[in-house]
CSV table of C-alpha atoms in Angstrom, one decimal:
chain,number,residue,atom,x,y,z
A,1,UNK,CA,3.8,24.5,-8.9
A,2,UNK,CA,5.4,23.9,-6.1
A,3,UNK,CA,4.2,21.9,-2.6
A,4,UNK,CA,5.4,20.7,0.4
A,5,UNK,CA,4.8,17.7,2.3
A,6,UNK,CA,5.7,16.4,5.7
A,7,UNK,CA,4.4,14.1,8.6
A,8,UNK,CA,5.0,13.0,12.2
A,9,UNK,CA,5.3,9.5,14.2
A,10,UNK,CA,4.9,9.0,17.7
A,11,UNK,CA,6.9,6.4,19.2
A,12,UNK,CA,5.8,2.9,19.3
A,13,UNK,CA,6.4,-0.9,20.3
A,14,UNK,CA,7.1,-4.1,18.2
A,15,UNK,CA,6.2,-7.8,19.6
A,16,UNK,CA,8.6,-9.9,18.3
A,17,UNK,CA,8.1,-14.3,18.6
A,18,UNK,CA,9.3,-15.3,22.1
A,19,UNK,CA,13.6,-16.2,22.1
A,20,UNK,CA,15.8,-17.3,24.5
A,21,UNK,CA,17.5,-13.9,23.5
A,22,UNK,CA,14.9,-12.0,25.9
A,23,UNK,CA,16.2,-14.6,28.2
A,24,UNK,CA,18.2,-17.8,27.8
A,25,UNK,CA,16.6,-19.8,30.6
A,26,UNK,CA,12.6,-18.6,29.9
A,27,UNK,CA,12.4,-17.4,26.1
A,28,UNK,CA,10.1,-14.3,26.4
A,29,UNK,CA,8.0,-12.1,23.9
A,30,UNK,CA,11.0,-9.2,22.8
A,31,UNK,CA,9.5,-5.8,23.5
A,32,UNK,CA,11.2,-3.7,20.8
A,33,UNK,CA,10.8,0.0,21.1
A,34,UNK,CA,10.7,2.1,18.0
A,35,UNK,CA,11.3,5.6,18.6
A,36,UNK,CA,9.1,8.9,17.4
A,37,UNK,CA,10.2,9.4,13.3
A,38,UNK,CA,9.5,12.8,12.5
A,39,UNK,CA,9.5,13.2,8.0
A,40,UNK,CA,11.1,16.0,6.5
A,41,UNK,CA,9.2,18.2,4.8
A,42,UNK,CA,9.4,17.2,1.0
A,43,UNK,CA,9.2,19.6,-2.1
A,44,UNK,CA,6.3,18.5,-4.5
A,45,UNK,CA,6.5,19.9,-7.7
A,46,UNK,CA,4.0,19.2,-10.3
A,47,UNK,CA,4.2,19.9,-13.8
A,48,UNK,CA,2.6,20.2,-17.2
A,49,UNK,CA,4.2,19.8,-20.8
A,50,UNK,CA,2.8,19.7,-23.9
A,51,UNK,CA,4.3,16.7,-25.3
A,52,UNK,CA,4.2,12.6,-25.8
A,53,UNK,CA,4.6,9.9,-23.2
A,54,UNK,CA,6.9,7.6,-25.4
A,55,UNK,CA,6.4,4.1,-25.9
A,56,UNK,CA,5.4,2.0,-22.3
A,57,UNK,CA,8.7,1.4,-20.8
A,58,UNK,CA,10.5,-2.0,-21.5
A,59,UNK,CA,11.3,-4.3,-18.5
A,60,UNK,CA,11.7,-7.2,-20.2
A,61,UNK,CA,14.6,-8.2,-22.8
A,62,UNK,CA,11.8,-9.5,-24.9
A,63,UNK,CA,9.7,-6.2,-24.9
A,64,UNK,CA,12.7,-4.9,-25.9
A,65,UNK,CA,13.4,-6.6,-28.6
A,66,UNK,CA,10.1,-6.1,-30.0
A,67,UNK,CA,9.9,-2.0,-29.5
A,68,UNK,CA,13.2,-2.3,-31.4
A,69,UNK,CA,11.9,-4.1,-34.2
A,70,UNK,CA,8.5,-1.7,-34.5
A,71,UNK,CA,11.5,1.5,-34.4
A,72,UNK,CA,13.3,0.1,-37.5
A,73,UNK,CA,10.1,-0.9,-39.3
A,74,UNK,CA,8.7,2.8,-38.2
A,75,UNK,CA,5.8,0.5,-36.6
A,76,UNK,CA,5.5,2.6,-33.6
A,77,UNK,CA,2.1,4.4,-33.3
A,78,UNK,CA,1.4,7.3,-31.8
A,79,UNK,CA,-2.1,8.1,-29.6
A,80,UNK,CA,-3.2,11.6,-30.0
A,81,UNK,CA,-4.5,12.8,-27.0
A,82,UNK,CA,-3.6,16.5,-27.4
A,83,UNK,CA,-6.9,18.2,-25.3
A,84,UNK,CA,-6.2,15.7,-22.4
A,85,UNK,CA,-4.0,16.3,-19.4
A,86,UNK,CA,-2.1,12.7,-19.1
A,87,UNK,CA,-0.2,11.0,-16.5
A,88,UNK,CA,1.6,8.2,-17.7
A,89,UNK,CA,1.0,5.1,-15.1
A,90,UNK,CA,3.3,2.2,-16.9
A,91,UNK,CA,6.6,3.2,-15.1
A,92,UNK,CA,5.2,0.6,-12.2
A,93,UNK,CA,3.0,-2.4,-12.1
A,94,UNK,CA,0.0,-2.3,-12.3
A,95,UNK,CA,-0.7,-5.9,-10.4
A,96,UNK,CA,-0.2,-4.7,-7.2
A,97,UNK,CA,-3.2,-3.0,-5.4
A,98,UNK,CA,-0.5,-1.2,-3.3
A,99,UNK,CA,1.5,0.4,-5.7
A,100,UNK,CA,-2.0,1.6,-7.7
A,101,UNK,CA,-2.9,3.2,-5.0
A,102,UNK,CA,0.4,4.5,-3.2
A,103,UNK,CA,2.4,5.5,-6.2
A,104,UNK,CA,-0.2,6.2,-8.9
A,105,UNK,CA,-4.0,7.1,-7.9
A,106,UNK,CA,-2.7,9.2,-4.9
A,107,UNK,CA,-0.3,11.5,-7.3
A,108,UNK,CA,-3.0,11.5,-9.9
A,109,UNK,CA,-5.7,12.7,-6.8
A,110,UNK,CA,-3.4,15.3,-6.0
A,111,UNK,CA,-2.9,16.5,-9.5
A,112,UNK,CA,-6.0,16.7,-10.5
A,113,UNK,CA,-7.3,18.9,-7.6
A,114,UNK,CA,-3.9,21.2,-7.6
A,115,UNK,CA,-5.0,21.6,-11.5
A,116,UNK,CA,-8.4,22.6,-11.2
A,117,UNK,CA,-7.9,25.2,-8.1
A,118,UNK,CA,-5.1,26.7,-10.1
A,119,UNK,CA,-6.9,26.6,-13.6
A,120,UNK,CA,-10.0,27.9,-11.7
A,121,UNK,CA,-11.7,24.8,-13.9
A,122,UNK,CA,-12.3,21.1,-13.2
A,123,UNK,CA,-9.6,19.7,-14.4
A,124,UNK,CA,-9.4,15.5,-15.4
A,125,UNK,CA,-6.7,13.7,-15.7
A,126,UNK,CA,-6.6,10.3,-18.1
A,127,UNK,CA,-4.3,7.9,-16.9
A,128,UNK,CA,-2.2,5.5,-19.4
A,129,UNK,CA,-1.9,2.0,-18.4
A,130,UNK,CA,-0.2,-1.1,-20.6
A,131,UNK,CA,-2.6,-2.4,-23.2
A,132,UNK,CA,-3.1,-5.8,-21.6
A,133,UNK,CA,-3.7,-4.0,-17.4
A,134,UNK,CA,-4.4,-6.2,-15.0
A,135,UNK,CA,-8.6,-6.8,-14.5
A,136,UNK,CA,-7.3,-5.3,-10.9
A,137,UNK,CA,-6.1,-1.9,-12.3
A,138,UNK,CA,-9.2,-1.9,-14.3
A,139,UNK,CA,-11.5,-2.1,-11.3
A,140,UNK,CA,-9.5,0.5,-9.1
A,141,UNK,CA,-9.4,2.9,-11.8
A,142,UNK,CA,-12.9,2.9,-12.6
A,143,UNK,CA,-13.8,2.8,-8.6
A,144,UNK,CA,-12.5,6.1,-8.6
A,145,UNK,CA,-13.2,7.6,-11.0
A,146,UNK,CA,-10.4,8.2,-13.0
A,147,UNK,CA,-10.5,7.4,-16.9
A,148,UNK,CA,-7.9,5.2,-18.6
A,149,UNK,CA,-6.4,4.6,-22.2
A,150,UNK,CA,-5.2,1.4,-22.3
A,151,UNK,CA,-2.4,0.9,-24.9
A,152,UNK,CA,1.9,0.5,-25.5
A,153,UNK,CA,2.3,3.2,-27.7
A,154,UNK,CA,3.3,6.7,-27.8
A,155,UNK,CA,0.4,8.8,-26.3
A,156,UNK,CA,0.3,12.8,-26.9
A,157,UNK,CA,-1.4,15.2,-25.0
A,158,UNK,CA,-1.0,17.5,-21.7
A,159,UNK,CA,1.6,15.3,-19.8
A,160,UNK,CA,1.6,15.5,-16.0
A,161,UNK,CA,4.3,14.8,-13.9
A,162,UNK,CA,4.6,14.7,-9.9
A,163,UNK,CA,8.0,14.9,-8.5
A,164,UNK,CA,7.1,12.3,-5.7
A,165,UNK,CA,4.4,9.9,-4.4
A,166,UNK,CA,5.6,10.8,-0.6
A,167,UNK,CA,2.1,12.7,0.0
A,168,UNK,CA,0.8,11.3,3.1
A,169,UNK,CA,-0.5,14.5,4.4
A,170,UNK,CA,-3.1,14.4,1.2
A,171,UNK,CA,-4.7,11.2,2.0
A,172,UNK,CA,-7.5,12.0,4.5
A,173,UNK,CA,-9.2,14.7,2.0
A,174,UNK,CA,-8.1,12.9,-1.4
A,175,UNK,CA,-9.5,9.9,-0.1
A,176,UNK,CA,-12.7,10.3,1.3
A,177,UNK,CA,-14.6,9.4,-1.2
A,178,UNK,CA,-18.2,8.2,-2.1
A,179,UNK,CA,-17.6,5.0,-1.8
A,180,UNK,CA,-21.9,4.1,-0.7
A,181,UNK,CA,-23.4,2.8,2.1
A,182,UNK,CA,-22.1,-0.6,4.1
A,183,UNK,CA,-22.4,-1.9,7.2
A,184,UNK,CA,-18.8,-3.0,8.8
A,185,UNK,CA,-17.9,-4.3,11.7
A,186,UNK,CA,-15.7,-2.1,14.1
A,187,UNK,CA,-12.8,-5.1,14.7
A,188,UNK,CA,-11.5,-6.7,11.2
A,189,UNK,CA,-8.7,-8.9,10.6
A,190,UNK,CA,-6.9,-9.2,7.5
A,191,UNK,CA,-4.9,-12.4,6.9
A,192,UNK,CA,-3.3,-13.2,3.8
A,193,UNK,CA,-3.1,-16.4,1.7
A,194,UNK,CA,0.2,-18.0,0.1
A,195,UNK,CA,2.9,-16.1,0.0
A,196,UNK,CA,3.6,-14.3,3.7
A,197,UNK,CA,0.7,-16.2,5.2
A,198,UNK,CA,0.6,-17.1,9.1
A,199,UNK,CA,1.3,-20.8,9.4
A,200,UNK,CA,-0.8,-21.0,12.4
A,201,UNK,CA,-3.3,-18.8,11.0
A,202,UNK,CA,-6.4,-20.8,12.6
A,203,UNK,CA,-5.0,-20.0,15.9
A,204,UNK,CA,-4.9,-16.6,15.3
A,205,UNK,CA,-8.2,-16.1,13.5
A,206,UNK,CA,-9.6,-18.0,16.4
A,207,UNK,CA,-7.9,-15.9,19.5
A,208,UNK,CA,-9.5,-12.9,17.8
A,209,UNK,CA,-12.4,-14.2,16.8
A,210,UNK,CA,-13.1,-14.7,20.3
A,211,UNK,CA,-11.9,-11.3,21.5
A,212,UNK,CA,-14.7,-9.6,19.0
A,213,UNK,CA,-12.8,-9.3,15.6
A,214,UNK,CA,-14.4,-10.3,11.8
A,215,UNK,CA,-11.8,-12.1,9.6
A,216,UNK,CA,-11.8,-11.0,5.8
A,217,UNK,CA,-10.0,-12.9,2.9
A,218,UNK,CA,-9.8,-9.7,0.7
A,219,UNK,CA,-9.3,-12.1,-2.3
A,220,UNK,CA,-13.0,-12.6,-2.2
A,221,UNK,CA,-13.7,-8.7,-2.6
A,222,UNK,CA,-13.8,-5.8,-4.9
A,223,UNK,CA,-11.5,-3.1,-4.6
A,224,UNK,CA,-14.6,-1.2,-3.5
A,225,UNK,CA,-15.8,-3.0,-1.0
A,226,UNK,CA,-12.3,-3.7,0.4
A,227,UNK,CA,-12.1,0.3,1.3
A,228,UNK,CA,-15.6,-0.2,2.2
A,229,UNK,CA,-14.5,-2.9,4.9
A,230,UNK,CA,-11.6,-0.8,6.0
A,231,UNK,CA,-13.4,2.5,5.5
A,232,UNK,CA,-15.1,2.8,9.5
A,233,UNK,CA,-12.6,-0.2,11.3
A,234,UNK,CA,-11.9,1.2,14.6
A,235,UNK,CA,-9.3,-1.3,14.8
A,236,UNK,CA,-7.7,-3.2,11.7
A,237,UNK,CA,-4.8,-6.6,12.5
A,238,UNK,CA,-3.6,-7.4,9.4
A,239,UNK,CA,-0.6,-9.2,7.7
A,240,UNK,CA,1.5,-6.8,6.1
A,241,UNK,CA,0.7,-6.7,2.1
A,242,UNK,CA,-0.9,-4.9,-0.6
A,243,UNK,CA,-4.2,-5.4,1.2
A,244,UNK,CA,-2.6,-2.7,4.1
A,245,UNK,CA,-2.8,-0.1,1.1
A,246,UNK,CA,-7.0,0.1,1.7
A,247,UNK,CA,-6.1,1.5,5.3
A,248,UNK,CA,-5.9,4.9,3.4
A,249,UNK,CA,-9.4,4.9,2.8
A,250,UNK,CA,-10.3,4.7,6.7
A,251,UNK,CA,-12.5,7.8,8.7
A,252,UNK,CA,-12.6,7.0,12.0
A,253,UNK,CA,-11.2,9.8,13.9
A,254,UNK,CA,-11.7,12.1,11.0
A,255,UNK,CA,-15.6,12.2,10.8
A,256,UNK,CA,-17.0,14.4,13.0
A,257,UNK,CA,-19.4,11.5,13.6
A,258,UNK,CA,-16.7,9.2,15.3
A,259,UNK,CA,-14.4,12.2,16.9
A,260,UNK,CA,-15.3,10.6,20.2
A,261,UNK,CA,-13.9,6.9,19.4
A,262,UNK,CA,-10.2,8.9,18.4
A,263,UNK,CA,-8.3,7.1,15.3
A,264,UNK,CA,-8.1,3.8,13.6
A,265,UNK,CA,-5.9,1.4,15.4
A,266,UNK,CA,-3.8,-0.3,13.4
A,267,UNK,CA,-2.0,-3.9,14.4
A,268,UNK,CA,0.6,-4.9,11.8
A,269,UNK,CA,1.9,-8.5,11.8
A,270,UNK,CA,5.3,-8.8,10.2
A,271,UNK,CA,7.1,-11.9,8.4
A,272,UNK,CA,10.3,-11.9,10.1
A,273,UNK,CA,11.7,-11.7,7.0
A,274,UNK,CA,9.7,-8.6,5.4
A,275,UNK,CA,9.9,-5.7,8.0
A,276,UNK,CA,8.7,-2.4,6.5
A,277,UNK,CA,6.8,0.4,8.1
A,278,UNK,CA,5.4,2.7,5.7
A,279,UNK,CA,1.4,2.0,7.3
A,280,UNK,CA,3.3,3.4,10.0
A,281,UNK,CA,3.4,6.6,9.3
A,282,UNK,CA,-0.1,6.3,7.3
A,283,UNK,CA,-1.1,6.0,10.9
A,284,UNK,CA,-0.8,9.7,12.1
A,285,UNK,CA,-1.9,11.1,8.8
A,286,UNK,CA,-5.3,9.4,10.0
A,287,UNK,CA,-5.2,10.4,13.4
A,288,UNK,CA,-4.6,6.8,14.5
A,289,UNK,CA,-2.3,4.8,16.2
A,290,UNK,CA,0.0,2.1,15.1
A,291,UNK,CA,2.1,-1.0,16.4
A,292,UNK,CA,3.3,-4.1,15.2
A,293,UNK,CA,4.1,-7.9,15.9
A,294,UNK,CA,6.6,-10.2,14.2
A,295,UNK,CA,7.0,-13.5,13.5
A,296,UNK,CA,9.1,-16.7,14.6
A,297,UNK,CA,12.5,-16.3,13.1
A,298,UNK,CA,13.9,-19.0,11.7
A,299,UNK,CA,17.6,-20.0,10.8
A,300,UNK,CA,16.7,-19.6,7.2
A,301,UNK,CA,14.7,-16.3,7.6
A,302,UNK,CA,18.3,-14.7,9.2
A,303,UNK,CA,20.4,-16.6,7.2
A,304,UNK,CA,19.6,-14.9,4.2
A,305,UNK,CA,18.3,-11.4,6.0
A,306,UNK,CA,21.3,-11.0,7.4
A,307,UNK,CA,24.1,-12.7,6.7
A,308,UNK,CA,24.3,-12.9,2.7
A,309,UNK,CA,25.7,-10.2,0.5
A,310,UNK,CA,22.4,-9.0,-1.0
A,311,UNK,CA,24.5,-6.4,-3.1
A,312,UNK,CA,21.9,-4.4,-4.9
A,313,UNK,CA,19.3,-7.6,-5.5
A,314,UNK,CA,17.5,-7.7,-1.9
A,315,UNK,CA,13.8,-8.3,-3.4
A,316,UNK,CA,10.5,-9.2,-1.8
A,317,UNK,CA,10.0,-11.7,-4.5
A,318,UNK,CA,12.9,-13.5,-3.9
A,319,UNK,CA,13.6,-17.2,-2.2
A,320,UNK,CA,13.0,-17.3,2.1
A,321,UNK,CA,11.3,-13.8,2.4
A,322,UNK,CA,8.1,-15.3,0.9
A,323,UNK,CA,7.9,-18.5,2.9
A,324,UNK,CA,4.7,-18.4,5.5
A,325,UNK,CA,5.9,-17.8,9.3
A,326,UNK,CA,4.7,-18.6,12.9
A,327,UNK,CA,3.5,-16.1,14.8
A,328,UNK,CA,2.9,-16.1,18.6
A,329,UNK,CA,-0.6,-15.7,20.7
A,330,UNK,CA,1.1,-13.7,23.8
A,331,UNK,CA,2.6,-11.3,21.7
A,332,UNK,CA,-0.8,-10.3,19.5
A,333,UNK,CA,-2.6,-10.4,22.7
A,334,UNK,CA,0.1,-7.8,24.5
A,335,UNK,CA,0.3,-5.6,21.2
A,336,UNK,CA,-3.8,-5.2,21.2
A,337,UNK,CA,-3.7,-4.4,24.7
A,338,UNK,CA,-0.6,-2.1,24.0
């Protein structure tokens, strides 16, 4: 079966830290403008085999070793699963809410509801995850609705494929979900802890604090009632992370209900060292709007951004780009009024 997929987004702004490159003698918030991005539309083509997942792909020299040891012995087992669609979920990790979400649960949606219109049947899909998942993965799954098999071995059965997890355009009906009743406020911020945090986080808190905004550590939630939280935010700051990925579960603007407020707005504050828009063009799909604002940058930030020969290995989990970073008052303030 073949689908297509495409999306739109309308031009936009960045507040960057003030610098005496917006003016040598009075350093000055940079105003960067980021112009309209319009997505090709992309081919989605999603398949069924009768067939076996293979073993749960090896990352690690040591997992490699050991698979190799089970092949000689003929210790590898094989799951039968033969009157279950399957989609195998161990080609990512399964630690990250982001990439559950993004790369997995969406396709998986998608899948399952393409199935069952064109079986003229409800159709459910069992996702495999590594034998020792993450309690995370666990959780999300079963929020869902979607059953698991935990295990590294082989798993047979009705194997599902999707050619690509670019599906945006899916979100808003795959999405909206019964996730039950709670109160949220209409203004949320979303800071992180540790790695990528705000140094001067307390400022920040406090400045929005004052302007109306409820802070939430999503640490101390469950998946659920982190797309609860995020589900009816009118407006949403948050440090970019994994958290961003519950934005996807937001309906204001696509209730009928809120139609009159328009669509989330979404602030997005940046490490200067850890740029990437993909929220942005989540924002369209949810009939919002999107900007951004990023932080102080500092010799060592640029240093190894851009002037060292990354090759191949530029990684998020690598060295300055998880080191906390200032960011500036004036320029959140000028981005929420923006």
């Amino acid at each position: 079966m073949l689908f297509r997929s495409g999306f739109a987004a309308e031009p936009s702004m960045m507040f960057a830290y003030p610098t005496r490159l917006a003016d040598l003698y009075t350093p000055d918030v940079e105003r960067i403008y980021l112009p309209g991005h319009n997505s090709a539309d992309v081919d989605v083509t999603i398949s069924v085999r009768t067939g076996d997942t293979g073993p749960r792909p090896a990352r690690s020299l040591k997992l490699k070793a050991y698979q190799g040891v089970q092949k000689v012995m003929g210790l590898i087992s094989t799951l039968d699963c033969k009157d279950k669609f399957i989609f195998d979920c161990r080609f990512d990790t399964d630690k990250n809410i982001a990439h559950v979400i993004d790369h997995t649960i969406l396709p998986v949606l998608f899948a399952q509801k393409t199935l069952s219109e064109h079986l003229g049947e409800e159709v459910e899909i069992h996702v495999v995850l590594r034998e020792k998942a993450s309690n995370l993965a666990r959780r999300v799954y079963e929020a869902v609705g979607i059953p698991a098999i935990y295990t590294d071995d082989n798993v047979t059965g009705k194997i599902v494929d999707v050619s690509t997890n670019e599906l945006y355009s899916t979100i808003p009906e795959l999405f909206n979900l019964d996730l039950g009743d709670q109160d949220s406020p209409d203004l949320i911020f979303v800071p992180r802890r540790g790695d990528r945090s705000i140094i001067n986080n307390d400022e920040i808190t406090n400045f929005l604090e004052q302007k109306g905004f409820v802070t939430y550590y999503f640490e101390k939630f469950t998946p659920r009632e982190q797309w609860k939280i995020m589900r009816h935010a009118k407006v949403i700051v948050i440090v970019h992370g994994a958290a961003s990925a519950h934005m996807s579960f937001n309906r204001v603007g696509l209730d009928r209900c809120t139609e009159a407020f328009g669509g989330v707005k979404i602030l997005e504050i940046f490490s200067p060292a850890f740029v990437l828009r993909g929220r942005r063009y989540l924002a369209p799909i949810l009939n919002g709007k999107w900007c951004a604002v990023r932080g102080q940058v500092t010799p060592e930030f640029l240093n190894n951004i851009d002037f060292k020969d990354w090759g191949n290995e530029l990684s998020p989990l690598l060295g300055p780009i998880k080191k906390p970073f200032k960011v500036d008052v004036n320029s959140v303030a000028m981005a929420l009024e923006y």
